[in-house]
């Protein structure tokens, strides 16, 4: 499959393929905070352009201290990366699991990282009947043959946050069997007040938390993420193995600046509380689609019509959403939509209304 087709945010490719002007397309396919990068960061970059003329600190001391402060963890438990993506690959390469469990649907790069090292992958289907949430059935798959489990909380693309008690049981179950549990919390910052599984790190050294700063702080082009774990030996080994300077100086600076920007976080929570409710409500009212209540900054939906190509139809309204047909465990009925500014969300609702009305006119009538 083409690289770009596995992710949202491919505005240029889609525009070229459909003969559209990329600058006119509203991109609901990538889940990026529409407030844009914090002003504090914009200013810091302008004030520090000379950083481009020096190598970054090879240990990223200031950045790691900022992560430790922000997450209230010891600095030895923190490892920054060029986006969470770099850390998915380097952690998997270092842990070298032989048999891993992947709940599906899930983020594509876990599978790529595991396949790269020849790991056997056991897919566990998340079912629509359970609102695509993991259940205790997952525990029965996690036996002594398994040495790694990926979880994504909240999950991408479904936007569902697993039940906290179940998460606790999974952590304990993996701990008792020595299973490396990699929990991707790249979207957890969008849940106001959530601290994820940080408090469990100290007692569960085979627990690894991945965080991304690219979505919440709107810096996917800068690239920054981090890994937290009390497994200091593995983190040290990763530090020894990694290529030098994978995080550029502006991304390292970004980490220090944005994690200290409380007003930006507050503004994001205010925007999201309003727009999450508005978009969920407005889309839920439309006939012909089912929408799942989102935990984060994107919504997951199913079109009831097999004939309707929703992504294609919305492009005629200069609106790009993410189709989910290429996720293992889903098909062409499923889509993911980012929550954006109120005006953009209204545009999406209007476009969706028009598309679904037209589709209804063409649906064969029964009875
Ligand atoms: C669940 C999940 N984890 C990790 C990533 C990668 O994030 P980053 O931009 O920090 O590499 C993404 C990107 O879309 C994602 O959806």
Short mmCIF file of C-alpha atoms and ligand atoms in Angstrom, two decimals:
data_model
loop_
_atom_site.label_atom_id
_atom_site.label_comp_id
_atom_site.label_asym_id
_atom_site.label_seq_id
_atom_site.Cartn_x
_atom_site.Cartn_y
_atom_site.Cartn_z
CA UNK A 1 0.00 0.00 0.00
CA UNK A 2 1.27 3.51 -0.78
CA UNK A 3 2.89 5.06 2.29
CA UNK A 4 0.63 8.10 2.29
CA UNK A 5 -2.57 6.07 1.97
CA UNK A 6 -2.05 4.65 5.47
CA UNK A 7 -2.44 8.01 7.21
CA UNK A 8 -4.61 11.10 7.23
CA UNK A 9 -3.29 14.52 6.26
CA UNK A 10 -2.38 13.68 2.65
CA UNK A 11 -3.97 16.83 1.31
CA UNK A 12 -1.47 17.33 -1.51
CA UNK A 13 -1.76 13.81 -2.82
CA UNK A 14 -5.57 13.84 -2.74
CA UNK A 15 -5.73 17.30 -4.35
CA UNK A 16 -3.41 16.19 -7.17
CA UNK A 17 -5.36 12.98 -7.71
CA UNK A 18 -8.69 14.79 -7.92
CA UNK A 19 -7.51 17.93 -9.73
CA UNK A 20 -8.36 20.15 -6.74
CA UNK A 21 -6.61 23.16 -5.27
CA UNK A 22 -4.98 21.88 -2.04
CA UNK A 23 -5.22 25.30 -0.40
CA UNK A 24 -9.02 25.21 -0.67
CA UNK A 25 -9.45 21.84 1.02
CA UNK A 26 -10.37 21.76 4.72
CA UNK A 27 -8.45 18.86 6.18
CA UNK A 28 -10.51 16.80 8.62
CA UNK A 29 -8.36 13.75 7.91
CA UNK A 30 -5.50 14.59 10.32
CA UNK A 31 -6.26 15.02 14.03
CA UNK A 32 -4.34 18.23 14.67
CA UNK A 33 -5.33 20.95 17.15
CA UNK A 34 -6.89 23.72 15.01
CA UNK A 35 -5.66 26.42 17.41
CA UNK A 36 -2.33 25.99 15.62
CA UNK A 37 1.06 26.02 17.30
CA UNK A 38 1.14 28.01 20.57
CA UNK A 39 2.13 31.69 20.18
CA UNK A 40 4.75 31.10 22.85
CA UNK A 41 6.44 28.61 20.53
CA UNK A 42 6.12 30.77 17.41
CA UNK A 43 7.88 33.57 19.30
CA UNK A 44 10.53 31.25 20.73
CA UNK A 45 11.40 29.97 17.26
CA UNK A 46 11.68 33.48 15.84
CA UNK A 47 13.87 34.49 18.79
CA UNK A 48 16.11 31.45 18.42
CA UNK A 49 16.71 31.07 14.69
CA UNK A 50 20.43 30.86 15.39
CA UNK A 51 19.83 27.36 16.81
CA UNK A 52 19.87 26.16 13.20
CA UNK A 53 23.58 26.97 13.10
CA UNK A 54 24.55 24.62 15.95
CA UNK A 55 24.17 20.94 16.72
CA UNK A 56 21.46 20.30 19.29
CA UNK A 57 22.63 18.97 22.68
CA UNK A 58 23.16 15.29 21.87
CA UNK A 59 21.54 14.28 25.19
CA UNK A 60 18.69 16.86 24.94
CA UNK A 61 19.18 17.60 28.64
CA UNK A 62 16.79 20.57 28.84
CA UNK A 63 14.12 18.77 26.86
CA UNK A 64 14.30 15.66 29.03
CA UNK A 65 14.10 17.76 32.18
CA UNK A 66 11.03 19.51 30.75
CA UNK A 67 9.38 16.14 30.04
CA UNK A 68 10.21 14.90 33.53
CA UNK A 69 8.74 18.08 35.06
CA UNK A 70 5.62 17.91 32.91
CA UNK A 71 4.92 14.24 33.63
CA UNK A 72 6.28 14.27 37.20
CA UNK A 73 8.52 11.31 36.51
CA UNK A 74 12.28 10.82 37.08
CA UNK A 75 14.29 12.11 34.15
CA UNK A 76 15.85 8.63 33.65
CA UNK A 77 12.39 7.36 32.73
CA UNK A 78 12.02 9.88 29.89
CA UNK A 79 13.18 9.55 26.32
CA UNK A 80 12.28 12.07 23.63
CA UNK A 81 11.94 11.09 20.00
CA UNK A 82 11.35 12.52 16.54
CA UNK A 83 7.62 12.07 17.02
CA UNK A 84 6.09 9.08 18.79
CA UNK A 85 6.68 7.26 15.50
CA UNK A 86 10.46 7.09 15.94
CA UNK A 87 9.96 5.65 19.42
CA UNK A 88 7.48 2.99 18.26
CA UNK A 89 10.15 1.65 15.91
CA UNK A 90 13.14 1.98 18.25
CA UNK A 91 11.30 0.49 21.23
CA UNK A 92 10.04 -2.49 19.22
CA UNK A 93 13.53 -3.03 17.78
CA UNK A 94 15.03 -3.01 21.27
CA UNK A 95 12.39 -5.21 22.96
CA UNK A 96 12.45 -7.62 19.98
CA UNK A 97 9.18 -9.42 20.80
CA UNK A 98 8.52 -12.76 19.07
CA UNK A 99 4.71 -12.83 19.39
CA UNK A 100 2.73 -9.64 19.79
CA UNK A 101 -0.97 -8.89 20.11
CA UNK A 102 -2.51 -5.99 18.20
CA UNK A 103 -6.11 -4.94 18.81
CA UNK A 104 -7.66 -4.01 15.46
CA UNK A 105 -8.51 -1.47 14.21
CA UNK A 106 -5.44 0.40 15.40
CA UNK A 107 -2.64 2.74 14.32
CA UNK A 108 -0.75 1.30 11.31
CA UNK A 109 2.81 1.89 12.49
CA UNK A 110 2.69 -0.70 15.32
CA UNK A 111 2.26 -3.41 12.72
CA UNK A 112 5.00 -2.02 10.49
CA UNK A 113 7.44 -1.86 13.40
CA UNK A 114 6.63 -5.44 14.45
CA UNK A 115 6.77 -6.77 10.89
CA UNK A 116 10.16 -5.14 10.37
CA UNK A 117 11.69 -7.35 13.08
CA UNK A 118 9.83 -10.50 11.93
CA UNK A 119 7.50 -10.67 14.94
CA UNK A 120 4.40 -12.90 14.73
CA UNK A 121 1.31 -10.74 15.10
CA UNK A 122 -1.97 -11.90 16.58
CA UNK A 123 -4.84 -9.58 15.74
CA UNK A 124 -7.63 -9.21 18.28
CA UNK A 125 -10.73 -7.73 16.72
CA UNK A 126 -12.43 -4.87 18.56
CA UNK A 127 -16.13 -5.36 17.87
CA UNK A 128 -18.75 -2.84 16.94
CA UNK A 129 -21.10 -4.57 19.41
CA UNK A 130 -18.66 -3.47 22.17
CA UNK A 131 -18.35 0.01 20.66
CA UNK A 132 -14.88 -1.06 19.49
CA UNK A 133 -13.68 -1.19 23.10
CA UNK A 134 -11.39 -3.92 24.39
CA UNK A 135 -13.05 -6.30 26.84
CA UNK A 136 -11.87 -8.93 29.30
CA UNK A 137 -11.74 -11.33 26.34
CA UNK A 138 -8.41 -9.69 25.50
CA UNK A 139 -6.93 -11.14 28.71
CA UNK A 140 -7.57 -14.70 27.58
CA UNK A 141 -5.40 -14.12 24.49
CA UNK A 142 -2.51 -12.84 26.61
CA UNK A 143 -0.91 -16.11 27.66
CA UNK A 144 2.74 -17.07 28.24
CA UNK A 145 3.31 -17.37 24.47
CA UNK A 146 2.80 -13.62 24.05
CA UNK A 147 5.55 -11.17 24.86
CA UNK A 148 4.13 -7.83 23.71
CA UNK A 149 0.81 -6.00 23.58
CA UNK A 150 0.08 -2.63 21.99
CA UNK A 151 -2.84 -0.58 23.28
CA UNK A 152 -3.85 2.88 22.15
CA UNK A 153 -5.71 5.07 24.67
CA UNK A 154 -7.76 6.78 23.35
CA UNK A 155 -7.68 4.52 20.34
CA UNK A 156 -7.06 5.73 16.82
CA UNK A 157 -9.23 5.60 14.69
CA UNK A 158 -12.18 4.82 16.98
CA UNK A 159 -11.69 7.68 19.47
CA UNK A 160 -12.67 5.40 22.35
CA UNK A 161 -10.98 5.49 25.75
CA UNK A 162 -10.96 2.05 27.40
CA UNK A 163 -12.51 1.58 30.82
CA UNK A 164 -9.98 2.47 33.55
CA UNK A 165 -10.66 -0.67 35.60
CA UNK A 166 -10.09 -2.90 32.56
CA UNK A 167 -6.87 -1.04 31.80
CA UNK A 168 -5.73 -1.74 35.34
CA UNK A 169 -6.50 -5.45 34.89
CA UNK A 170 -4.58 -5.53 31.60
CA UNK A 171 -1.55 -3.86 33.19
CA UNK A 172 -1.57 -6.38 36.04
CA UNK A 173 -2.13 -9.36 33.74
CA UNK A 174 0.80 -8.34 31.51
CA UNK A 175 3.00 -7.64 34.53
CA UNK A 176 2.40 -11.12 35.96
CA UNK A 177 3.30 -12.78 32.64
CA UNK A 178 6.27 -10.57 31.75
CA UNK A 179 4.47 -9.19 28.70
CA UNK A 180 5.79 -5.84 27.49
CA UNK A 181 2.79 -3.53 27.45
CA UNK A 182 3.18 -0.56 25.11
CA UNK A 183 0.41 1.96 25.67
CA UNK A 184 0.17 4.72 23.09
CA UNK A 185 -1.20 7.81 24.85
CA UNK A 186 -0.61 10.14 21.89
CA UNK A 187 -4.11 11.62 22.24
CA UNK A 188 -4.45 11.49 26.05
CA UNK A 189 -3.66 15.20 26.44
CA UNK A 190 -6.99 15.95 24.76
CA UNK A 191 -8.81 14.47 27.76
CA UNK A 192 -8.77 17.30 30.31
CA UNK A 193 -7.22 16.20 33.59
CA UNK A 194 -6.19 12.73 32.34
CA UNK A 195 -2.75 11.53 33.38
CA UNK A 196 -2.93 8.16 31.66
CA UNK A 197 -1.00 5.30 33.21
CA UNK A 198 1.93 7.35 34.54
CA UNK A 199 1.09 6.45 38.13
CA UNK A 200 1.49 2.74 37.30
CA UNK A 201 4.99 3.03 35.84
CA UNK A 202 6.90 2.67 39.11
CA UNK A 203 5.43 -0.76 39.94
CA UNK A 204 5.31 -2.09 36.37
CA UNK A 205 8.72 -1.90 34.73
CA UNK A 206 7.48 -3.67 31.56
CA UNK A 207 5.00 -0.85 30.95
CA UNK A 208 5.94 1.68 28.25
CA UNK A 209 3.95 4.83 27.58
CA UNK A 210 4.21 6.67 24.27
CA UNK A 211 3.19 10.30 23.98
CA UNK A 212 3.09 12.62 20.99
CA UNK A 213 3.25 16.39 21.10
CA UNK A 214 2.45 16.78 17.41
CA UNK A 215 -1.34 16.59 17.70
CA UNK A 216 -2.12 18.55 20.86
CA UNK A 217 0.41 21.33 20.15
CA UNK A 218 -0.14 21.29 16.37
CA UNK A 219 3.47 20.62 15.42
CA UNK A 220 3.34 17.55 13.15
CA UNK A 221 5.87 19.21 10.85
CA UNK A 222 8.33 19.85 13.68
CA UNK A 223 7.97 16.28 15.07
CA UNK A 224 8.26 15.51 18.77
CA UNK A 225 7.15 12.74 21.08
CA UNK A 226 8.41 10.90 24.13
CA UNK A 227 8.54 7.53 25.83
CA UNK A 228 8.10 6.99 29.57
CA UNK A 229 9.10 3.81 31.35
CA UNK A 230 10.71 2.66 34.58
CA UNK A 231 12.61 0.07 32.50
CA UNK A 232 15.81 2.12 32.70
CA UNK A 233 17.97 -0.66 31.24
CA UNK A 234 15.94 -0.73 28.01
CA UNK A 235 15.86 3.06 27.78
CA UNK A 236 19.64 3.21 28.32
CA UNK A 237 20.16 0.61 25.61
CA UNK A 238 17.95 2.62 23.25
CA UNK A 239 19.96 5.75 24.05
CA UNK A 240 23.20 3.90 23.20
CA UNK A 241 21.84 2.57 19.92
CA UNK A 242 20.04 5.58 18.55
CA UNK A 243 21.31 7.75 15.74
CA UNK A 244 22.54 11.12 17.01
CA UNK A 245 20.48 14.33 16.70
CA UNK A 246 17.23 12.78 15.43
CA UNK A 247 15.34 15.64 17.10
CA UNK A 248 16.08 18.97 15.46
CA UNK A 249 16.90 22.00 17.58
CA UNK A 250 13.52 23.70 17.04
CA UNK A 251 11.58 20.59 18.00
CA UNK A 252 13.68 20.28 21.17
CA UNK A 253 13.01 23.93 21.95
CA UNK A 254 9.32 23.35 21.21
CA UNK A 255 9.11 20.67 23.87
CA UNK A 256 10.55 22.97 26.51
CA UNK A 257 8.23 25.83 25.58
CA UNK A 258 4.87 24.14 24.92
CA UNK A 259 4.78 21.90 27.96
CA UNK A 260 5.03 25.05 30.10
CA UNK A 261 2.22 26.82 28.21
CA UNK A 262 -0.77 26.45 30.56
CA UNK A 263 -2.94 29.11 28.82
CA UNK A 264 -2.69 27.15 25.55
CA UNK A 265 -3.86 23.98 27.28
CA UNK A 266 -6.80 25.81 28.86
CA UNK A 267 -7.76 27.36 25.50
CA UNK A 268 -7.61 23.92 23.89
CA UNK A 269 -9.90 22.39 26.51
CA UNK A 270 -12.38 25.24 26.10
CA UNK A 271 -12.43 24.85 22.32
CA UNK A 272 -12.68 21.05 22.50
CA UNK A 273 -15.47 20.95 25.11
CA UNK A 274 -17.59 23.19 22.85
CA UNK A 275 -16.78 21.68 19.49
CA UNK A 276 -16.73 18.04 20.54
CA UNK A 277 -20.29 18.43 21.83
CA UNK A 278 -21.40 20.47 18.80
CA UNK A 279 -20.01 18.13 16.16
CA UNK A 280 -21.07 14.93 17.87
CA UNK A 281 -24.55 16.28 18.31
CA UNK A 282 -24.88 17.68 14.79
CA UNK A 283 -23.53 14.55 13.09
CA UNK A 284 -25.57 12.23 15.31
CA UNK A 285 -28.74 13.91 14.06
CA UNK A 286 -27.99 13.08 10.43
CA UNK A 287 -29.81 10.07 9.02
CA UNK A 288 -27.73 7.33 7.46
CA UNK A 289 -24.67 7.51 9.71
CA UNK A 290 -23.77 6.21 13.14
CA UNK A 291 -21.35 8.32 15.20
CA UNK A 292 -19.43 7.20 18.27
CA UNK A 293 -19.08 9.55 21.25
CA UNK A 294 -15.46 10.73 21.05
CA UNK A 295 -12.99 10.85 23.93
CA UNK A 296 -10.49 13.02 22.07
CA UNK A 297 -10.33 15.45 19.13
CA UNK A 298 -11.76 13.18 16.42
CA UNK A 299 -14.95 11.26 15.72
CA UNK A 300 -15.43 7.81 14.29
CA UNK A 301 -18.45 7.08 12.17
CA UNK A 302 -20.10 4.47 9.99
CA UNK A 303 -22.08 5.17 6.89
CA UNK A 304 -25.11 2.91 6.62
CA UNK A 305 -24.95 2.97 2.84
CA UNK A 306 -22.48 0.65 1.13
CA UNK A 307 -22.91 2.55 -2.12
CA UNK A 308 -22.03 5.97 -0.71
CA UNK A 309 -18.35 6.89 -0.94
CA UNK A 310 -18.42 9.55 1.72
CA UNK A 311 -14.82 10.73 1.37
CA UNK A 312 -15.19 11.08 -2.38
CA UNK A 313 -18.55 12.83 -2.13
CA UNK A 314 -17.32 15.32 0.48
CA UNK A 315 -14.33 16.26 -1.66
CA UNK A 316 -16.80 17.92 -4.03
CA UNK A 317 -17.43 20.29 -1.08
CA UNK A 318 -13.66 20.77 -0.53
CA UNK A 319 -13.84 18.73 2.65
CA UNK A 320 -11.36 15.89 3.24
CA UNK A 321 -12.13 13.19 5.81
CA UNK A 322 -10.20 10.00 6.55
CA UNK A 323 -11.68 6.83 5.11
CA UNK A 324 -10.90 3.79 7.23
CA UNK A 325 -11.30 1.05 4.62
CA UNK A 326 -7.59 0.21 4.80
CA UNK A 327 -7.56 -0.46 8.55
CA UNK A 328 -7.47 -4.18 9.29
CA UNK A 329 -10.76 -4.90 11.07
CA UNK A 330 -12.76 -2.21 9.25
CA UNK A 331 -14.26 -1.75 5.80
CA UNK A 332 -15.41 0.98 3.45
CA UNK A 333 -18.34 1.96 5.69
CA UNK A 334 -16.09 3.56 8.34
CA UNK A 335 -14.60 7.06 8.51
CA UNK A 336 -12.73 9.29 10.94
CA UNK A 337 -13.25 13.03 11.21
CA UNK A 338 -11.09 15.55 13.09
CA UNK A 339 -12.80 18.18 15.23
CA UNK A 340 -11.81 21.62 13.96
CA UNK A 341 -12.89 25.26 14.47
CA UNK A 342 -16.61 26.01 14.80
CA UNK A 343 -16.81 27.54 11.34
CA UNK A 344 -15.04 24.57 9.76
CA UNK A 345 -17.18 22.11 11.70
CA UNK A 346 -20.30 23.87 10.43
CA UNK A 347 -18.95 23.55 6.89
CA UNK A 348 -18.47 19.83 7.48
CA UNK A 349 -21.99 19.40 8.85
CA UNK A 350 -23.48 21.31 5.90
CA UNK A 351 -21.45 19.25 3.40
CA UNK A 352 -22.37 16.01 5.12
CA UNK A 353 -26.05 16.98 5.19
CA UNK A 354 -26.00 17.73 1.46
CA UNK A 355 -24.16 14.51 0.61
CA UNK A 356 -26.45 12.32 2.70
CA UNK A 357 -29.58 13.97 1.30
CA UNK A 358 -28.38 13.36 -2.26
CA UNK A 359 -27.48 9.77 -1.40
CA UNK A 360 -30.94 9.20 0.10
CA UNK A 361 -32.53 10.31 -3.17
CA UNK A 362 -30.59 7.61 -5.00
CA UNK A 363 -31.09 4.82 -2.48
CA UNK A 364 -33.39 2.09 -3.83
CA UNK A 365 -36.74 2.38 -2.07
CA UNK A 366 -38.19 -0.67 -0.38
CA UNK A 367 -41.79 -1.63 0.30
C1 LIG B 1 -2.19 6.72 17.74
C2 LIG B 1 -0.99 7.43 17.17
N1 LIG B 1 0.20 7.24 17.73
C3 LIG B 1 1.30 7.83 17.24
C4 LIG B 1 1.23 8.66 16.15
C5 LIG B 1 2.47 9.30 15.65
O1 LIG B 1 2.63 10.57 16.20
P1 LIG B 1 3.88 11.47 15.89
O2 LIG B 1 3.43 12.55 14.96
O3 LIG B 1 4.29 12.02 17.23
O4 LIG B 1 4.94 10.62 15.29
C6 LIG B 1 0.01 8.91 15.54
C7 LIG B 1 -0.08 9.77 14.36
O5 LIG B 1 -1.11 9.93 13.76
C8 LIG B 1 -1.15 8.26 16.07
O6 LIG B 1 -2.35 8.43 15.52
#
